[in-house]
Coordinates of C-alpha atoms and ligand atoms in Angstrom, one line a residue:
M14 CA -109.2 202.6 126.1
S15 CA -106.1 202.5 126.8
S16 CA -104.4 201.1 130.6
T17 CA -101.3 201.0 132.2
I18 CA -100.9 196.8 132.0
L19 CA -98.0 195.0 134.1
I20 CA -97.3 191.6 132.1
T21 CA -95.2 189.1 133.3
G22 CA -93.3 186.5 131.6
S23 CA -93.4 188.9 129.0
T24 CA -90.0 188.0 127.1
G25 CA -91.4 184.4 125.9
L26 CA -93.2 183.0 123.0
V27 CA -96.7 184.6 124.2
G28 CA -95.9 187.9 125.9
K29 CA -93.7 188.9 123.4
A30 CA -96.7 189.0 121.3
L31 CA -98.9 190.2 123.6
V32 CA -96.5 193.3 124.2
K33 CA -96.4 194.3 121.2
M34 CA -99.9 193.7 120.5
C35 CA -100.7 196.3 123.9
L36 CA -98.0 198.9 122.7
S37 CA -100.1 198.7 119.1
Q38 CA -103.5 199.4 120.4
G39 CA -102.2 202.4 122.7
H40 CA -101.5 200.5 126.0
I41 CA -98.6 201.5 128.0
V42 CA -96.8 198.4 129.1
H43 CA -94.8 197.4 132.7
Y44 CA -93.3 194.4 132.4
L45 CA -91.7 192.2 135.3
T46 CA -88.5 189.8 133.9
T47 CA -86.3 187.8 136.1
Q48 CA -83.2 188.7 133.2
K49 CA -82.0 191.9 133.9
S50 CA -80.5 192.5 130.6
K51 CA -84.1 192.7 129.2
I52 CA -85.3 195.2 131.0
I53 CA -85.3 198.6 128.7
L54 CA -87.2 201.7 129.9
T55 CA -89.0 203.4 126.9
E56 CA -92.1 205.9 127.2
N57 CA -94.7 203.7 126.9
C58 CA -92.8 200.2 127.8
K59 CA -91.0 199.6 131.2
G60 CA -89.0 196.8 132.5
F61 CA -88.4 196.0 135.9
F62 CA -86.8 193.5 137.4
W63 CA -87.9 190.5 140.0
N64 CA -87.2 187.2 141.5
P65 CA -90.0 185.3 142.8
Q66 CA -87.8 182.6 144.5
V67 CA -86.4 184.9 146.9
D68 CA -89.6 187.6 146.6
L69 CA -87.5 190.2 145.1
I70 CA -89.5 192.6 142.9
D71 CA -89.3 196.7 142.6
I72 CA -92.9 197.6 143.6
C73 CA -92.3 200.4 141.0
C74 CA -93.7 198.3 138.3
F75 CA -97.2 198.7 139.7
E76 CA -97.2 202.6 139.4
G77 CA -100.5 203.1 137.7
V78 CA -101.4 199.6 136.6
E79 CA -105.0 198.6 136.4
V80 CA -104.8 195.2 135.0
V81 CA -102.1 192.2 135.7
I82 CA -101.5 189.6 132.7
N83 CA -99.3 186.6 134.0
L84 CA -97.5 184.6 131.9
A85 CA -94.6 183.8 134.2
G86 CA -93.5 180.1 134.4
S87 CA -90.5 178.0 133.8
S88 CA -91.0 176.2 130.5
I89 CA -92.6 172.7 130.8
A90 CA -90.7 172.0 127.4
Q91 CA -87.4 170.7 129.3
R92 CA -86.4 167.0 130.7
W93 CA -88.6 166.0 133.5
T94 CA -86.2 165.8 136.6
N95 CA -87.0 166.6 140.2
T96 CA -85.0 169.9 140.3
A97 CA -86.8 170.8 136.9
K98 CA -90.1 169.7 138.1
S99 CA -89.8 171.3 140.7
S100 CA -89.1 174.8 139.4
I101 CA -92.0 174.0 136.7
L102 CA -94.4 173.7 140.1
S103 CA -93.1 176.2 142.2
S104 CA -92.5 178.9 139.6
R105 CA -95.8 179.6 138.6
K106 CA -97.3 179.5 142.3
Q107 CA -94.4 181.7 143.7
A108 CA -95.1 184.2 141.3
L109 CA -98.6 184.4 141.5
E110 CA -97.7 184.6 145.1
L111 CA -95.4 186.8 144.9
L112 CA -97.7 189.5 143.0
Y113 CA -100.8 188.5 145.8
S114 CA -98.4 190.1 148.8
I115 CA -97.1 193.3 147.0
I116 CA -100.6 194.1 146.0
K117 CA -102.2 193.2 149.4
E118 CA -99.4 195.2 151.2
N119 CA -99.6 197.9 149.4
K120 CA -103.1 197.9 148.6
F121 CA -102.4 198.4 144.9
Q122 CA -105.5 199.3 142.9
I123 CA -106.1 196.2 140.6
K124 CA -109.0 195.8 139.3
H125 CA -108.3 192.7 137.1
I126 CA -105.6 189.7 136.8
I127 CA -105.7 187.5 133.9
S128 CA -103.3 184.5 134.0
A129 CA -102.0 182.2 131.7
S130 CA -103.2 178.7 132.5
A131 CA -103.5 175.6 130.3
I132 CA -105.1 172.9 128.8
G133 CA -102.8 170.4 130.8
I134 CA -105.7 170.3 133.1
Y135 CA -107.6 167.8 131.7
P136 CA -107.0 164.6 132.1
H137 CA -105.6 162.4 128.8
S138 CA -108.8 161.3 127.1
K139 CA -109.1 160.1 123.2
T140 CA -113.2 160.4 124.0
H141 CA -113.6 163.2 126.5
Y142 CA -114.7 166.6 125.0
Y143 CA -113.8 169.2 127.7
N144 CA -115.5 172.5 128.3
E145 CA -114.6 174.5 131.0
D146 CA -116.9 172.8 133.7
F147 CA -114.7 169.6 133.8
N148 CA -113.8 168.8 137.5
G149 CA -111.1 166.0 138.0
N150 CA -109.0 164.7 140.7
D151 CA -106.3 163.1 138.1
T152 CA -103.0 163.2 140.5
S153 CA -100.6 163.0 137.5
F154 CA -97.8 166.1 137.2
L155 CA -99.5 168.2 134.7
R156 CA -102.8 168.2 137.0
K157 CA -101.3 169.0 139.7
V158 CA -99.1 172.0 138.2
V159 CA -102.1 173.4 136.6
R160 CA -104.6 172.9 139.4
S161 CA -101.9 174.7 141.8
W162 CA -101.2 177.5 139.3
E163 CA -105.2 178.0 139.0
G164 CA -105.3 177.5 142.7
A165 CA -102.7 180.2 143.8
L166 CA -105.4 182.9 141.1
K167 CA -108.2 182.5 143.1
S168 CA -107.0 184.1 146.2
F169 CA -106.9 187.7 144.4
K170 CA -110.2 187.6 144.6
S171 CA -110.1 188.2 148.0
L172 CA -108.7 191.5 147.5
G173 CA -111.5 192.6 145.2
I174 CA -109.7 191.9 141.9
N175 CA -111.5 190.0 139.0
T176 CA -109.8 187.1 138.1
T177 CA -109.7 185.3 134.3
I178 CA -108.3 182.3 133.6
L179 CA -107.1 181.0 130.2
R180 CA -106.5 177.8 129.7
I181 CA -103.9 177.8 126.5
G182 CA -104.1 174.7 124.3
I183 CA -100.6 174.1 122.0
V184 CA -99.6 177.4 120.8
L185 CA -98.7 177.7 117.1
D186 CA -96.1 180.0 116.3
K187 CA -93.3 180.0 112.9
H188 CA -90.3 180.6 115.1
E189 CA -91.1 179.0 118.6
G190 CA -92.7 176.4 120.4
A191 CA -94.0 173.0 119.9
L192 CA -94.6 173.8 115.8
P193 CA -91.2 174.3 114.6
K194 CA -90.5 170.7 116.5
I195 CA -93.2 169.5 114.3
S196 CA -92.3 171.3 110.9
V197 CA -88.3 171.2 111.2
P198 CA -88.4 167.2 110.8
V199 CA -90.9 166.9 108.4
K200 CA -89.2 169.5 105.7
A201 CA -86.4 167.4 106.4
Y202 CA -87.7 164.1 105.0
I203 CA -87.7 162.7 108.8
G204 CA -90.8 163.9 110.3
S205 CA -93.5 160.8 111.7
A206 CA -96.0 160.8 113.7
L207 CA -95.7 160.2 117.5
G208 CA -97.2 156.9 119.9
S209 CA -100.4 155.9 118.2
G210 CA -100.5 159.0 116.4
E211 CA -104.8 159.2 117.5
Q212 CA -104.2 161.6 120.3
W213 CA -106.2 164.7 120.2
Q214 CA -104.2 168.4 119.9
S215 CA -105.8 171.3 120.8
W216 CA -103.8 174.0 119.0
I217 CA -104.3 177.7 118.8
H218 CA -102.7 180.4 116.3
I219 CA -100.8 182.4 118.4
D220 CA -102.5 185.5 116.7
D221 CA -105.9 184.2 117.5
L222 CA -104.7 183.3 121.3
I223 CA -103.2 187.3 121.7
R224 CA -106.7 188.2 120.3
I225 CA -108.6 186.3 123.0
F226 CA -106.2 188.1 125.6
M227 CA -107.2 191.3 124.0
F228 CA -111.0 190.1 124.2
V229 CA -111.4 189.5 127.9
L230 CA -109.1 192.2 128.8
D231 CA -111.6 194.8 126.4
L232 CA -114.5 193.2 127.5
K233 CA -114.1 192.9 131.1
L234 CA -114.4 189.0 131.1
Y235 CA -114.3 187.1 134.2
G236 CA -114.3 183.5 134.9
V237 CA -112.6 180.2 133.4
Y238 CA -111.8 179.9 129.5
N239 CA -110.4 177.6 127.1
A240 CA -108.3 179.0 124.6
V241 CA -107.4 176.6 121.9
A242 CA -108.9 176.7 118.3
P243 CA -112.7 175.4 117.4
N244 CA -110.9 172.5 115.4
P245 CA -108.7 170.5 117.3
V246 CA -106.4 167.6 115.4
Q247 CA -105.5 164.3 116.0
Q248 CA -101.4 163.5 116.1
T249 CA -101.3 162.3 112.8
D250 CA -103.3 164.6 110.9
F251 CA -101.3 167.2 112.9
V252 CA -98.1 165.9 111.0
K253 CA -99.8 165.2 107.8
S254 CA -101.1 168.7 107.5
V255 CA -97.5 169.9 107.8
A256 CA -96.1 167.5 105.4
S257 CA -98.7 168.5 102.5
I258 CA -97.9 172.0 103.3
F259 CA -94.3 171.3 102.4
N260 CA -94.5 169.2 100.1
R261 CA -93.0 166.2 101.6
P262 CA -93.7 162.1 101.6
L263 CA -94.4 160.9 105.5
I264 CA -92.0 157.9 104.8
F265 CA -91.1 156.9 108.2
P266 CA -93.7 154.5 110.5
K267 CA -95.0 156.2 113.7
I268 CA -92.3 156.6 116.7
P269 CA -93.8 154.0 119.4
E270 CA -94.5 155.3 123.0
F271 CA -92.4 153.3 124.5
L272 CA -89.2 154.7 122.4
L273 CA -90.6 158.0 123.0
R274 CA -91.1 157.4 126.8
F275 CA -87.3 155.8 127.0
V276 CA -85.6 158.6 124.8
L277 CA -87.7 162.1 126.6
G278 CA -88.6 160.3 130.1
E279 CA -92.0 161.2 131.5
M280 CA -92.2 164.8 129.6
S281 CA -93.4 162.6 126.8
A282 CA -96.4 163.0 128.1
L283 CA -96.8 166.6 126.3
A284 CA -96.5 164.7 122.6
L285 CA -98.6 161.0 123.8
E286 CA -101.5 163.0 125.9
S287 CA -104.4 163.2 124.3
Q288 CA -106.7 166.5 124.9
R289 CA -109.9 167.6 122.8
V290 CA -110.9 170.8 124.1
C291 CA -113.6 172.8 123.4
A292 CA -114.1 176.3 122.3
K293 CA -117.9 176.9 122.4
K294 CA -117.5 179.3 125.4
I295 CA -115.2 182.0 124.4
Q296 CA -117.3 181.8 120.7
D297 CA -120.4 182.4 122.4
L298 CA -119.4 185.6 123.8
G299 CA -118.8 186.9 120.4
F300 CA -114.7 185.8 119.8
E301 CA -114.3 185.0 116.1
F302 CA -111.0 182.7 115.4
N303 CA -109.4 184.0 112.3
F304 CA -107.8 180.7 112.2
H305 CA -110.5 178.0 112.8
E306 CA -108.8 174.8 110.8
L307 CA -105.3 173.7 111.0
D308 CA -104.4 173.8 107.5
A309 CA -105.4 177.8 107.4
A310 CA -103.5 178.1 110.3
L311 CA -99.8 176.1 108.5
D312 CA -100.4 177.5 105.9
D313 CA -100.4 181.2 107.6
L314 CA -97.3 180.4 109.9
L315 CA -95.6 178.1 107.3
Ligands
NAP407 N1 -96.8 177.9 124.4 C1 -97.8 177.4 124.6 O1 -97.6 176.1 123.8 C2 -98.5 177.5 125.9 C3 -99.7 176.4 126.4 C4 -99.9 176.4 127.3 C5 -100.0 177.3 128.2 N2 -99.0 177.9 127.7 C6 -98.3 179.3 129.2 O2 -98.4 180.4 129.0 C7 -97.4 181.0 129.6 C8 -96.7 181.7 128.1 O3 -96.4 180.5 127.4 P1 -94.9 180.7 126.5 O4 -94.9 179.8 125.7 O5 -94.9 182.4 126.1 O6 -93.9 180.3 127.9 P2 -92.4 180.7 127.6 O7 -91.6 181.1 126.2 O8 -91.3 179.8 128.1 O9 -91.9 182.1 128.6 C9 -92.5 182.4 130.1 C10 -91.9 183.4 130.4 O10 -91.6 182.9 132.1 C11 -90.7 183.8 132.6 N3 -90.3 182.6 133.6 C12 -89.3 181.7 132.7 N4 -88.7 181.2 134.2 C13 -89.1 181.9 135.2 C14 -89.6 181.9 136.9 N5 -88.7 180.9 137.8 N6 -90.2 182.8 137.4 C15 -90.5 183.8 137.0 N7 -90.8 183.9 135.4 C16 -90.3 182.8 134.9 C17 -89.6 183.6 131.5 O11 -89.7 185.3 131.4 P3 -88.4 186.4 132.2 O12 -86.9 185.3 131.5 O13 -88.3 187.4 131.2 O14 -88.3 186.3 133.4 C18 -90.2 184.0 130.3 O15 -89.8 184.3 129.1 C19 -96.9 179.8 130.7 O16 -96.6 179.8 131.3 C20 -96.8 178.8 129.5 O17 -96.6 177.6 130.4 C21 -98.0 178.1 127.1

């Protein structure tokens, strides 16, 4: 059944693909953007301006909306200066807080909110196999961001709105995100594994991720779900798979951790942390991945 869906953060990597899928399935899409230049108005797809930093939002965006999909947040793939860290943390919280207060104030009849989250909620571990029940109290920056993000979503329940959290892994897309950062140097004969290369990387093909969003939307699945492919790989194997797709040798030794920390600073955590995350919960509910194995995903994307 088609409905009107409000999407935040819709101009990003995930959002663009999600909007396309929603429209192709006959839904009407309203989207919120912080960039006035990205507002377009067509019959089925309407953009609205907001700026959660200053509590500014065009409330017409809620007209007829039953479902909200929240993807908004300042990119974590930027150097973690104090200003950037504050923006990464607050942008996610402020976006949800603004949606909450406007829905409450205007008594908008939203039935379901689905929010992006991240597997960064799971602490760095080379041995743990994480499912959604894991409860840790690690206080590193990534954990703090994701916990506060998920925490802000809980308040919607007090308005009688059903909530779904998708803890997204490393999204693989041909043009944006992590994959080009790995594949471009490999193709240019200068690729190498990062750190020990033993860290687990829980990836997901962009198409499967979008299918998971549609799956939880269509089946009205509430709660927390990992959005990762069933077969995470270790970093060395990831780079080797990319090299084999391009038929390139890996000439250079692994880039040592200390060097990555020196060059990237604290954000080197994104490359060095290990999270082996389990996809069983969503699979047990009937979700079928098109891309189970990394090689198949890379073959499709590269
Ligand atoms: N890509 C991944 O591998 C991955 C993995 C795990 C989790 N996630 C999470 O999933 C969500 C979507 O991922 P993505 O890769 O599509 O991210 P993205 O490409 O960085 O897009 C996020 C969108 O959020 C909006 N945004 C940026 N700063 C904002 C701010 N201060 N206030 C409000 N909105 C802001 C922007 O849209 P406008 O400019 O139109 O406002 C931007 O296009 C993100 O929250 C991300 O953290 C992504």
